Amino acid sequence: MYVLMLSGTVYAKTTVAFGYLTNRSGNPNFNYMEIIFPNSFASSIEAVYDCTVIKPLKLNELLEKKQLTLQRHYENHELPQITKAIGCDLFIFGYFIPLPDNTIKIVLTLYESGSNQIFTFTNIGKMETEIFKIIDRITLVVFDFFGKNGFFMSKPIMRGSSVGLITNLNPEELNSMYAEFFNAGYSVSAVQGNELDSYYAHESEIMNYFQYISTDANSYDIITDWSKFTMTMGTWEGRKKKEWQEDLRKIYEIYDLRYKVFKDTVLERYKNIYPGCDYLLFVVYNPSRTSCWARAIDTKTKELIFMHSNVVASGMNIDLQKTTRQLITIIQTPTALPQKSKKK
Amino acid sequence: MKKICIVTLIVYISFLSCATKKGVVARKIAITPGSRIVVIANHTNNIKNVIIARFMNKNYSVKAFNASDLYTIEDVYDVKDFKKVAYMQPLKNDNMLSFEKAVENIYKLHIYNYELSKAEALSDMRTKYGTQYLILMELKDWQKVSWARAIDLTNMEVVWVENYPAQYKDTLETVVDHFIASMSK
């Protein structure tokens, strides 16, 4: 969705608002960076994309007109309200913490108001004396995400590593995919995930649920707000209905609020059961197998380390093998800053 | 013009059918005769016997494991039922999005857990049956592609895969022999 918004398929200019990049170090000497960072990101994005940017001070002015103030931190469920008040399409904010080993941790969140999608990433790198080098590092991640079909990579998945592939392929196609990974120098763990079907959801639909992956440092997710969840209850309700509603509440609590905890527990067990598996790679192909989307989790750190929403091979007669080879090229190629040419 | 279109269509269809019958083979290690294996093939018992006999003839130690009666779909509790439950409650759109997310998370956890349960079962094959490799196989008619793969149960890695477009002259025995020759190279 972000990609569509900034890639020139829209008619009205996209509005991107920048909140603070809050200093969470507790050291006021770094406070000056709270506005310098977002202003620099805004300028970088404005230089490459044909969009309207709103910098933090201007944003605060706009909010004050609506009897609101720009906060240093927002909970996810507060974002729909704030973006509606400003009338922006994208809202970018975050925080930074200078770390003791002369590095800096920057956490940036990008929220898209139309789709309710939220992308958060963490970047830990050298604390450069020249701030523009840090800006470039972060801008690269943002540009990749905007300009390369929702691309994100915190580290490449190099040949020699072992991947567990969870896909929507049939067994014969899965063999072809495995063969491509073998040929490229990877080991493949015997995880496949394509055996589950359901009366209510086909396995291909189930696989699509993995588009959204939420981990501690990096996440691509949809915002939901269960504080607004209302259930019609009254004295007319019987005991059974109340029990049922209580069950509903528990389902939400376990599978939404505490889902990440449960998932981490499961992933912890992967380390023992698939000891050689370095990465879990979710790859879902389109029906003609000419494109796919992919997400990767590092099984050691349990973090989302890679995603791409539209992998397409170039050339003629594109098939499953070509698409897979293109995916392999992408996962092992470190990203680089794009050319600075103004795009709509 | 009409003739050209028809000829082009026939050539295209022939090309497509060839493309779908592509053979694929890749291996990490050779599974040599003498290895202790379990063969799982989703076929009737008489065909399974033929498959196992070919492996035994080549001196593989085939463990007695039958996977055809593990479970039926009636035994699986369908988590999607929760989604149906959500529709029974008069929810607003925002609520529905939240509930759908919870339901989707149930599925995701189910898949994560399923892969773990499967691996634990495979691990039991190694520890209880002393199996080294699991061979999965599906044999098809000559117009279609038969496939097989092998998993090393010591590290749970896939070590050999092959898609074999069976030839007209092939029989059940020759296809199995082909797979055995391929994995033992």
Short mmCIF file of C-alpha atoms in Angstrom, two decimals:
data_model
loop_
_atom_site.label_atom_id
_atom_site.label_comp_id
_atom_site.label_asym_id
_atom_site.label_seq_id
_atom_site.Cartn_x
_atom_site.Cartn_y
_atom_site.Cartn_z
CA MET A 1 0.00 0.00 0.00
CA TYR A 2 2.82 2.39 0.92
CA VAL A 3 4.43 1.50 -2.35
CA LEU A 4 1.36 2.38 -4.37
CA MET A 5 1.06 5.66 -2.56
CA LEU A 6 4.53 6.87 -3.40
CA SER A 7 5.14 5.14 -6.70
CA GLY A 8 3.14 7.41 -8.92
CA THR A 9 -0.10 5.53 -9.36
CA VAL A 10 -2.01 8.11 -7.33
CA TYR A 11 -3.38 11.36 -8.70
CA ALA A 12 -3.21 13.57 -5.62
CA LYS A 13 0.11 14.20 -3.93
CA THR A 14 0.74 11.96 -0.96
CA THR A 15 1.13 13.81 2.32
CA VAL A 16 3.82 12.50 4.63
CA ALA A 17 3.88 13.86 8.18
CA PHE A 18 6.89 13.53 10.48
CA GLY A 19 6.61 13.35 14.24
CA TYR A 20 9.54 13.51 16.65
CA LEU A 21 12.41 11.10 16.74
CA THR A 22 12.45 11.06 20.51
CA ASN A 23 15.66 10.96 22.51
CA ARG A 24 15.24 8.06 24.92
CA SER A 25 18.79 8.13 26.24
CA GLY A 26 17.95 10.30 29.25
CA ASN A 27 20.87 12.51 28.23
CA PRO A 28 19.56 16.00 27.29
CA ASN A 29 22.73 16.67 25.24
CA PHE A 30 21.13 14.62 22.48
CA ASN A 31 17.82 16.51 22.50
CA TYR A 32 18.85 18.67 19.54
CA MET A 33 18.70 15.56 17.35
CA GLU A 34 14.98 15.05 18.02
CA ILE A 35 14.02 17.53 15.32
CA ILE A 36 17.17 17.41 13.17
CA PHE A 37 16.61 13.73 12.40
CA PRO A 38 12.97 13.95 11.21
CA ASN A 39 13.66 17.19 9.32
CA SER A 40 16.54 15.51 7.49
CA PHE A 41 14.46 12.40 6.69
CA ALA A 42 11.69 14.67 5.42
CA SER A 43 14.12 16.59 3.17
CA SER A 44 15.58 13.33 1.81
CA ILE A 45 12.14 11.96 0.97
CA GLU A 46 11.03 15.28 -0.53
CA ALA A 47 14.15 15.28 -2.73
CA VAL A 48 13.34 11.91 -4.25
CA TYR A 49 9.54 11.60 -4.18
CA ASP A 50 6.94 14.02 -5.44
CA CYS A 51 5.06 14.30 -2.18
CA THR A 52 4.08 16.92 0.38
CA VAL A 53 5.98 16.62 3.65
CA ILE A 54 5.00 18.09 6.99
CA LYS A 55 7.90 18.53 9.40
CA PRO A 56 7.47 18.23 13.19
CA LEU A 57 7.17 21.95 14.03
CA LYS A 58 4.60 22.55 11.32
CA LEU A 59 2.79 19.39 12.37
CA ASN A 60 2.57 20.65 15.93
CA GLU A 61 1.10 23.93 14.66
CA LEU A 62 -1.55 22.02 12.71
CA LEU A 63 -2.41 19.91 15.73
CA GLU A 64 -2.65 22.91 18.04
CA LYS A 65 -5.35 24.31 15.80
CA LYS A 66 -7.32 21.19 16.68
CA GLN A 67 -6.54 21.51 20.42
CA LEU A 68 -4.01 18.69 20.19
CA THR A 69 -0.25 18.55 20.77
CA LEU A 70 2.38 16.51 18.99
CA GLN A 71 3.38 13.79 21.44
CA ARG A 72 6.83 12.24 21.81
CA HIS A 73 5.35 8.77 21.72
CA TYR A 74 2.21 7.23 20.32
CA GLU A 75 0.67 3.87 21.01
CA ASN A 76 -0.32 2.07 17.83
CA HIS A 77 -4.04 2.40 18.45
CA GLU A 78 -3.69 6.21 18.75
CA LEU A 79 -2.35 6.56 15.21
CA PRO A 80 -5.62 6.43 13.25
CA GLN A 81 -6.94 9.36 15.26
CA ILE A 82 -3.81 11.51 14.88
CA THR A 83 -3.51 10.97 11.12
CA LYS A 84 -7.19 11.73 10.67
CA ALA A 85 -6.72 15.01 12.55
CA ILE A 86 -3.80 16.05 10.31
CA GLY A 87 -5.25 14.62 7.11
CA CYS A 88 -1.99 12.89 6.17
CA ASP A 89 -1.48 9.64 4.29
CA LEU A 90 1.70 8.57 6.05
CA PHE A 91 2.88 9.34 9.53
CA ILE A 92 6.52 8.67 10.42
CA PHE A 93 7.92 8.89 13.93
CA GLY A 94 10.25 7.03 16.25
CA TYR A 95 12.99 7.21 18.83
CA PHE A 96 16.74 6.83 19.20
CA ILE A 97 19.09 5.71 21.95
CA PRO A 98 22.88 6.25 21.74
CA LEU A 99 24.42 2.99 22.97
CA PRO A 100 27.58 2.64 25.10
CA ASP A 101 29.70 1.01 22.36
CA ASN A 102 29.65 4.14 20.19
CA THR A 103 26.60 2.93 18.29
CA ILE A 104 23.12 4.35 17.99
CA LYS A 105 19.82 2.51 17.92
CA ILE A 106 17.11 4.13 15.83
CA VAL A 107 13.57 2.79 15.78
CA LEU A 108 11.31 4.25 13.10
CA THR A 109 7.60 3.61 12.61
CA LEU A 110 5.73 4.27 9.37
CA TYR A 111 1.94 4.26 9.58
CA GLU A 112 -0.34 4.37 6.56
CA SER A 113 -3.76 5.76 7.42
CA GLY A 114 -5.82 4.24 4.59
CA SER A 115 -4.89 0.62 5.10
CA ASN A 116 -4.09 0.75 8.83
CA GLN A 117 -0.75 -0.90 8.05
CA ILE A 118 2.25 -0.17 10.22
CA PHE A 119 5.91 -0.86 9.50
CA THR A 120 8.45 -0.56 12.29
CA PHE A 121 12.16 -1.20 11.92
CA THR A 122 15.22 -0.97 14.15
CA ASN A 123 18.60 0.09 12.90
CA ILE A 124 21.70 -0.20 15.08
CA GLY A 125 24.82 1.29 13.54
CA LYS A 126 27.91 3.31 14.15
CA MET A 127 27.38 6.66 15.93
CA GLU A 128 28.86 8.79 13.15
CA THR A 129 30.26 12.21 13.91
CA GLU A 130 28.64 13.38 10.68
CA ILE A 131 24.89 13.06 11.24
CA PHE A 132 24.17 12.86 7.50
CA LYS A 133 25.74 9.40 7.41
CA ILE A 134 23.21 8.16 9.97
CA ILE A 135 20.42 9.89 8.03
CA ASP A 136 21.56 8.12 4.83
CA ARG A 137 21.51 4.77 6.59
CA ILE A 138 17.93 5.19 7.77
CA THR A 139 16.78 6.87 4.57
CA LEU A 140 18.00 3.83 2.67
CA VAL A 141 15.61 1.60 4.62
CA VAL A 142 12.71 3.98 4.04
CA PHE A 143 13.50 4.33 0.31
CA ASP A 144 13.78 0.56 -0.09
CA PHE A 145 10.39 0.12 1.48
CA PHE A 146 8.78 2.84 -0.63
CA GLY A 147 10.55 2.21 -3.90
CA LYS A 148 11.14 -1.53 -4.08
CA ASN A 149 7.76 -3.14 -3.41
CA GLY A 150 7.83 -3.12 0.37
CA PHE A 151 11.43 -4.29 0.47
CA PHE A 152 13.18 -4.53 3.81
CA MET A 153 16.44 -6.22 4.69
CA SER A 154 18.28 -5.96 7.98
CA LYS A 155 20.85 -8.50 6.78
CA PRO A 156 21.33 -10.63 3.66
CA ILE A 157 20.66 -14.37 3.77
CA MET A 158 23.93 -15.70 2.41
CA ARG A 159 24.66 -18.98 0.65
CA GLY A 160 25.78 -21.65 3.07
CA SER A 161 22.98 -20.89 5.51
CA SER A 162 20.04 -23.20 6.11
CA VAL A 163 16.50 -22.06 5.35
CA GLY A 164 13.13 -23.54 6.30
CA LEU A 165 10.71 -22.75 3.47
CA ILE A 166 7.04 -22.28 4.29
CA THR A 167 5.17 -21.94 1.02
CA ASN A 168 1.89 -22.44 -0.81
CA LEU A 169 3.41 -24.86 -3.36
CA ASN A 170 2.37 -28.40 -4.16
CA PRO A 171 4.95 -31.16 -3.52
CA GLU A 172 6.23 -31.26 -7.08
CA GLU A 173 6.69 -27.49 -7.19
CA LEU A 174 8.26 -27.58 -3.76
CA ASN A 175 10.92 -29.95 -5.11
CA SER A 176 11.70 -27.45 -7.88
CA MET A 177 12.03 -24.69 -5.30
CA TYR A 178 14.26 -26.81 -3.06
CA ALA A 179 16.46 -27.64 -6.06
CA GLU A 180 16.99 -23.94 -6.78
CA PHE A 181 18.06 -23.34 -3.19
CA PHE A 182 20.39 -26.37 -3.30
CA ASN A 183 21.92 -25.13 -6.54
CA ALA A 184 22.48 -21.69 -5.02
CA GLY A 185 24.42 -23.22 -2.12
CA TYR A 186 21.78 -23.24 0.64
CA SER A 187 20.72 -26.08 2.92
CA VAL A 188 16.98 -26.61 3.27
CA SER A 189 15.34 -27.64 6.53
CA ALA A 190 12.35 -29.96 6.28
CA VAL A 191 9.76 -27.32 7.17
CA GLN A 192 7.10 -26.85 4.55
CA GLY A 193 3.77 -25.65 5.94
CA ASN A 194 1.82 -26.46 2.80
CA GLU A 195 0.03 -29.46 4.22
CA LEU A 196 -2.66 -27.70 6.16
CA ASP A 197 -6.02 -27.11 4.65
CA SER A 198 -9.26 -26.06 6.21
CA TYR A 199 -12.91 -26.31 5.41
CA TYR A 200 -13.19 -22.55 5.80
CA ALA A 201 -9.86 -21.34 4.45
CA HIS A 202 -7.79 -22.81 1.66
CA GLU A 203 -4.12 -23.28 2.50
CA SER A 204 -3.16 -20.50 0.06
CA GLU A 205 -5.38 -18.10 2.00
CA ILE A 206 -3.85 -19.23 5.28
CA MET A 207 -0.36 -18.66 3.91
CA ASN A 208 -1.29 -15.08 3.04
CA TYR A 209 -1.82 -14.38 6.72
CA PHE A 210 1.97 -14.49 7.08
CA GLN A 211 2.26 -11.22 5.15
CA TYR A 212 1.98 -9.58 8.53
CA ILE A 213 4.78 -10.51 10.87
CA SER A 214 5.26 -8.85 14.19
CA THR A 215 8.57 -9.18 16.03
CA ASP A 216 10.26 -7.12 18.72
CA ALA A 217 12.60 -5.04 16.57
CA ASN A 218 10.96 -5.12 13.15
CA SER A 219 7.29 -5.50 12.32
CA TYR A 220 4.89 -5.25 9.45
CA ASP A 221 1.40 -5.40 10.85
CA ILE A 222 -2.14 -4.10 10.91
CA ILE A 223 -3.32 -1.94 13.78
CA THR A 224 -6.31 -3.14 15.69
CA ASP A 225 -7.86 -1.52 18.70
CA TRP A 226 -9.75 -3.80 20.99
CA SER A 227 -10.35 -1.07 23.52
CA LYS A 228 -13.20 -0.05 21.18
CA PHE A 229 -14.60 -3.55 21.13
CA THR A 230 -18.16 -3.38 22.36
CA MET A 231 -20.47 -6.25 22.98
CA THR A 232 -24.15 -5.87 23.56
CA MET A 233 -24.68 -7.12 27.10
CA GLY A 234 -27.61 -6.72 29.41
CA THR A 235 -29.71 -8.34 32.08
CA TRP A 236 -31.59 -10.19 29.35
CA GLU A 237 -28.43 -12.19 28.53
CA GLY A 238 -28.40 -15.74 29.78
CA ARG A 239 -25.47 -17.39 31.57
CA LYS A 240 -24.46 -19.26 28.40
CA LYS A 241 -24.21 -16.09 26.32
CA LYS A 242 -22.08 -14.43 28.99
CA GLU A 243 -19.75 -17.42 29.08
CA TRP A 244 -19.49 -17.30 25.33
CA GLN A 245 -18.62 -13.60 25.41
CA GLU A 246 -15.99 -14.28 28.04
CA ASP A 247 -14.51 -16.94 25.75
CA LEU A 248 -14.44 -14.39 22.95
CA ARG A 249 -12.53 -11.97 25.17
CA LYS A 250 -10.00 -14.69 26.04
CA ILE A 251 -9.50 -15.55 22.36
CA TYR A 252 -8.65 -11.94 21.65
CA GLU A 253 -6.36 -11.71 24.66
CA ILE A 254 -4.41 -14.82 23.72
CA TYR A 255 -4.29 -14.53 19.96
CA ASP A 256 -3.94 -10.81 19.46
CA LEU A 257 -2.61 -9.11 22.60
CA ARG A 258 -0.28 -11.93 23.61
CA TYR A 259 0.26 -13.49 20.20
CA LYS A 260 3.90 -12.35 19.97
CA VAL A 261 4.73 -14.02 23.29
CA PHE A 262 3.16 -17.29 22.16
CA LYS A 263 4.90 -17.14 18.80
CA ASP A 264 8.29 -16.46 20.42
CA THR A 265 7.80 -19.48 22.67
CA VAL A 266 7.13 -21.63 19.63
CA LEU A 267 10.11 -20.21 17.73
CA GLU A 268 12.33 -20.94 20.72
CA ARG A 269 11.44 -24.62 20.27
CA TYR A 270 12.41 -24.42 16.58
CA LYS A 271 16.01 -23.83 17.68
CA ASN A 272 16.06 -27.26 19.35
CA ILE A 273 14.02 -29.20 16.83
CA TYR A 274 15.55 -27.72 13.68
CA PRO A 275 19.04 -26.98 15.07
CA GLY A 276 20.55 -26.22 11.67
CA CYS A 277 17.76 -23.93 10.49
CA ASP A 278 19.03 -20.34 10.39
CA TYR A 279 16.04 -18.68 8.78
CA LEU A 280 12.33 -19.35 8.32
CA LEU A 281 11.40 -18.06 4.90
CA PHE A 282 7.72 -17.57 4.07
CA VAL A 283 7.26 -17.48 0.32
CA VAL A 284 3.81 -17.26 -1.25
CA TYR A 285 3.56 -17.45 -5.04
CA ASN A 286 0.74 -16.18 -7.24
CA PRO A 287 -1.34 -18.87 -9.01
CA SER A 288 0.76 -18.69 -12.20
CA ARG A 289 4.00 -18.79 -10.14
CA THR A 290 5.33 -15.73 -11.97
CA SER A 291 5.70 -13.66 -8.81
CA CYS A 292 5.82 -14.12 -5.08
CA TRP A 293 6.05 -12.24 -1.83
CA ALA A 294 8.46 -13.24 0.92
CA ARG A 295 9.21 -12.69 4.59
CA ALA A 296 12.13 -14.08 6.60
CA ILE A 297 12.59 -14.60 10.33
CA ASP A 298 16.01 -15.21 11.88
CA THR A 299 15.33 -18.25 14.07
CA LYS A 300 18.15 -17.35 16.47
CA THR A 301 17.01 -13.80 17.21
CA LYS A 302 13.34 -14.42 16.28
CA GLU A 303 13.38 -11.13 14.36
CA LEU A 304 11.88 -10.25 11.01
CA ILE A 305 14.97 -9.63 8.87
CA PHE A 306 13.68 -9.57 5.32
CA MET A 307 10.54 -8.83 3.36
CA HIS A 308 9.60 -8.17 -0.23
CA SER A 309 6.04 -7.83 -1.45
CA ASN A 310 6.46 -8.47 -5.15
CA VAL A 311 9.36 -10.55 -6.45
CA VAL A 312 9.19 -10.80 -10.23
CA ALA A 313 11.87 -12.22 -12.51
CA SER A 314 12.80 -10.34 -15.67
CA GLY A 315 12.70 -11.74 -19.19
CA MET A 316 10.38 -14.10 -21.03
CA ASN A 317 8.74 -17.38 -19.97
CA ILE A 318 8.83 -16.64 -16.27
CA ASP A 319 8.08 -19.73 -14.20
CA LEU A 320 8.46 -20.97 -10.65
CA GLN A 321 12.17 -21.64 -11.03
CA LYS A 322 12.96 -18.23 -12.49
CA THR A 323 10.91 -16.50 -9.79
CA THR A 324 12.73 -18.52 -7.13
CA ARG A 325 16.13 -17.66 -8.62
CA GLN A 326 15.15 -13.98 -8.55
CA LEU A 327 14.13 -14.32 -4.89
CA ILE A 328 17.48 -15.96 -4.08
CA THR A 329 19.36 -13.14 -5.81
CA ILE A 330 17.42 -10.59 -3.77
CA ILE A 331 17.88 -12.28 -0.38
CA GLN A 332 21.65 -12.49 -0.81
CA THR A 333 22.24 -9.00 -2.20
CA PRO A 334 22.89 -6.24 0.33
CA THR A 335 20.87 -3.14 -0.40
CA ALA A 336 22.31 0.17 -1.67
CA LEU A 337 21.06 3.74 -1.92
CA PRO A 338 19.03 4.42 -5.10
CA GLN A 339 19.79 7.14 -7.64
CA LYS A 340 18.35 10.47 -6.61
CA SER A 341 15.82 11.18 -9.35
CA LYS A 342 12.47 12.71 -8.53
CA LYS A 343 9.69 10.12 -8.67
CA LYS A 344 5.99 10.74 -8.45
CA MET B 1 -5.38 -15.99 -40.29
CA LYS B 2 -7.68 -18.34 -38.39
CA LYS B 3 -5.37 -21.26 -39.22
CA ILE B 4 -2.33 -19.38 -37.95
CA CYS B 5 -4.11 -18.65 -34.67
CA ILE B 6 -5.07 -22.31 -34.22
CA VAL B 7 -1.53 -23.51 -35.00
CA THR B 8 -0.07 -20.94 -32.60
CA LEU B 9 -2.51 -22.06 -29.92
CA ILE B 10 -1.58 -25.73 -30.41
CA VAL B 11 2.15 -24.92 -30.28
CA TYR B 12 1.59 -22.83 -27.16
CA ILE B 13 -0.42 -25.58 -25.43
CA SER B 14 2.23 -28.17 -26.37
CA PHE B 15 4.90 -25.87 -24.99
CA LEU B 16 2.97 -25.38 -21.76
CA SER B 17 2.46 -29.11 -21.29
CA CYS B 18 6.20 -29.65 -21.82
CA ALA B 19 7.01 -26.89 -19.34
CA THR B 20 4.88 -28.46 -16.62
CA LYS B 21 6.59 -31.83 -17.15
CA LYS B 22 10.08 -30.55 -16.43
CA GLY B 23 12.37 -32.95 -14.63
CA VAL B 24 14.26 -31.68 -11.60
CA VAL B 25 16.97 -33.34 -9.56
CA ALA B 26 19.21 -31.97 -6.82
CA ARG B 27 21.06 -33.68 -4.00
CA LYS B 28 23.23 -32.81 -1.01
CA ILE B 29 24.39 -36.31 -0.17
CA ALA B 30 24.04 -39.82 -1.54
CA ILE B 31 21.73 -42.20 0.30
CA THR B 32 23.61 -45.40 -0.26
CA PRO B 33 22.32 -49.01 -0.03
CA GLY B 34 22.49 -50.23 3.54
CA SER B 35 20.98 -46.98 4.89
CA ARG B 36 18.09 -47.33 7.32
CA ILE B 37 15.06 -45.68 5.76
CA VAL B 38 11.32 -45.14 6.13
CA VAL B 39 9.39 -44.82 2.88
CA ILE B 40 6.12 -42.89 2.91
CA ALA B 41 4.09 -43.12 -0.27
CA ASN B 42 0.44 -42.18 -0.45
CA HIS B 43 -0.67 -45.26 -2.38
CA THR B 44 -2.59 -48.47 -1.86
CA ASN B 45 -0.91 -51.29 0.04
CA ASN B 46 -0.13 -53.40 -3.05
CA ILE B 47 1.72 -50.47 -4.65
CA LYS B 48 3.47 -49.71 -1.37
CA ASN B 49 4.67 -53.29 -1.28
CA VAL B 50 6.14 -52.98 -4.76
CA ILE B 51 7.93 -49.75 -3.76
CA ILE B 52 9.32 -51.22 -0.55
CA ALA B 53 10.36 -54.41 -2.37
CA ARG B 54 12.45 -52.39 -4.84
CA PHE B 55 14.26 -50.70 -1.94
CA MET B 56 14.79 -54.05 -0.18
CA ASN B 57 16.17 -55.56 -3.38
CA LYS B 58 18.77 -52.79 -3.42
CA ASN B 59 19.80 -53.65 0.15
CA TYR B 60 18.18 -50.74 1.95
CA SER B 61 17.00 -51.44 5.47
CA VAL B 62 13.31 -50.41 5.27
CA LYS B 63 11.62 -49.76 8.60
CA ALA B 64 8.00 -50.85 9.09
CA PHE B 65 6.19 -47.54 9.17
CA ASN B 66 2.78 -46.93 7.66
CA ALA B 67 1.64 -43.33 7.40
CA SER B 68 -1.60 -43.85 5.54
CA ASP B 69 -3.79 -44.03 8.62
CA LEU B 70 -2.43 -41.16 10.71
CA TYR B 71 -5.59 -39.04 10.75
CA THR B 72 -8.60 -38.00 8.76
CA ILE B 73 -9.93 -34.50 8.26
CA GLU B 74 -12.78 -35.24 10.72
CA ASP B 75 -10.18 -35.47 13.47
CA VAL B 76 -8.91 -31.97 12.86
CA TYR B 77 -10.52 -29.20 14.86
CA ASP B 78 -11.04 -26.36 12.47
CA VAL B 79 -9.91 -23.08 13.96
CA LYS B 80 -11.80 -21.13 11.31
CA ASP B 81 -14.94 -21.88 13.29
CA PHE B 82 -13.96 -18.88 15.38
CA LYS B 83 -14.46 -16.64 12.40
CA LYS B 84 -17.99 -17.90 12.08
CA VAL B 85 -18.48 -17.13 15.74
CA ALA B 86 -17.41 -13.55 15.07
CA TYR B 87 -20.20 -13.09 12.57
CA MET B 88 -22.74 -14.18 15.13
CA GLN B 89 -21.89 -11.17 17.28
CA PRO B 90 -23.16 -7.77 16.10
CA LEU B 91 -19.72 -6.24 15.63
CA LYS B 92 -18.71 -2.95 14.08
CA ASN B 93 -16.22 -2.91 11.20
CA ASP B 94 -13.31 -2.01 13.49
CA ASN B 95 -14.19 -4.90 15.73
CA MET B 96 -14.34 -7.27 12.79
CA LEU B 97 -10.83 -6.29 11.70
CA SER B 98 -9.57 -6.96 15.22
CA PHE B 99 -11.31 -10.28 15.41
CA GLU B 100 -10.13 -11.37 11.99
CA LYS B 101 -6.57 -10.58 13.01
CA ALA B 102 -6.96 -12.78 16.09
CA VAL B 103 -8.35 -15.59 13.93
CA GLU B 104 -5.50 -15.27 11.44
CA ASN B 105 -3.03 -15.40 14.29
CA ILE B 106 -4.60 -18.66 15.43
CA TYR B 107 -3.88 -20.11 12.00
CA LYS B 108 -0.33 -18.80 12.03
CA LEU B 109 0.36 -20.34 15.43
CA HIS B 110 -1.25 -23.52 14.17
CA ILE B 111 1.23 -23.69 11.28
CA TYR B 112 4.23 -22.92 13.49
CA ASN B 113 3.09 -25.61 15.92
CA TYR B 114 2.24 -28.11 13.22
CA GLU B 115 5.78 -27.97 11.85
CA LEU B 116 7.09 -28.60 15.36
CA SER B 117 4.76 -31.54 15.96
CA LYS B 118 5.72 -33.01 12.62
CA ALA B 119 9.43 -32.65 13.37
CA GLU B 120 8.94 -34.30 16.77
CA ALA B 121 7.19 -37.24 15.08
CA LEU B 122 10.02 -37.51 12.57
CA SER B 123 12.53 -37.31 15.37
CA ASP B 124 10.79 -40.31 16.99
CA MET B 125 11.36 -42.24 13.77
CA ARG B 126 15.06 -41.71 14.28
CA THR B 127 15.21 -42.44 17.99
CA LYS B 128 12.64 -45.27 18.20
CA TYR B 129 13.08 -46.92 14.81
CA GLY B 130 16.75 -46.06 14.26
CA THR B 131 15.88 -44.49 10.92
CA GLN B 132 18.47 -42.35 9.10
CA TYR B 133 16.43 -41.05 6.20
CA LEU B 134 12.77 -40.48 5.45
CA ILE B 135 11.86 -40.97 1.79
CA LEU B 136 8.65 -39.32 0.58
CA MET B 137 7.31 -40.42 -2.76
CA GLU B 138 4.31 -39.93 -5.01
CA LEU B 139 4.06 -41.89 -8.24
CA LYS B 140 1.84 -40.72 -11.07
CA ASP B 141 0.73 -41.78 -14.53
CA TRP B 142 3.08 -41.32 -17.44
CA GLN B 143 1.50 -38.01 -18.52
CA LYS B 144 2.29 -36.51 -15.14
CA VAL B 145 5.34 -35.92 -12.95
CA SER B 146 6.24 -38.33 -10.16
CA TRP B 147 8.16 -36.80 -7.31
CA ALA B 148 10.28 -37.95 -4.38
CA ARG B 149 12.47 -36.38 -1.72
CA ALA B 150 14.62 -37.46 1.19
CA ILE B 151 15.01 -35.93 4.65
CA ASP B 152 18.07 -36.59 6.81
CA LEU B 153 16.52 -37.21 10.23
CA THR B 154 19.71 -36.43 12.14
CA ASN B 155 19.54 -32.74 11.23
CA MET B 156 16.03 -32.50 9.67
CA GLU B 157 17.41 -31.30 6.36
CA VAL B 158 16.18 -32.11 2.90
CA VAL B 159 19.05 -33.90 1.15
CA TRP B 160 17.63 -35.07 -2.16
CA VAL B 161 14.76 -34.05 -4.41
CA GLU B 162 13.62 -35.27 -7.79
CA ASN B 163 10.69 -34.64 -10.11
CA TYR B 164 10.58 -37.34 -12.76
CA PRO B 165 8.27 -37.02 -15.76
CA ALA B 166 7.56 -40.71 -16.35
CA GLN B 167 8.07 -41.97 -19.89
CA TYR B 168 5.52 -44.01 -21.82
CA LYS B 169 7.65 -47.15 -21.46
CA ASP B 170 8.04 -46.71 -17.69
CA THR B 171 6.43 -49.06 -15.19
CA LEU B 172 5.97 -48.71 -11.46
CA GLU B 173 9.17 -50.68 -10.91
CA THR B 174 11.29 -48.67 -13.36
CA VAL B 175 10.18 -45.35 -11.83
CA VAL B 176 11.03 -46.53 -8.31
CA ASP B 177 14.36 -47.92 -9.58
CA HIS B 178 15.04 -44.58 -11.24
CA PHE B 179 14.48 -42.76 -7.93
CA ILE B 180 16.68 -45.26 -6.05
CA ALA B 181 19.49 -44.85 -8.58
CA SER B 182 19.17 -41.06 -8.40
CA MET B 183 19.30 -40.78 -4.61
CA SER B 184 22.18 -43.23 -4.23
CA LYS B 185 24.53 -41.51 -6.71
#
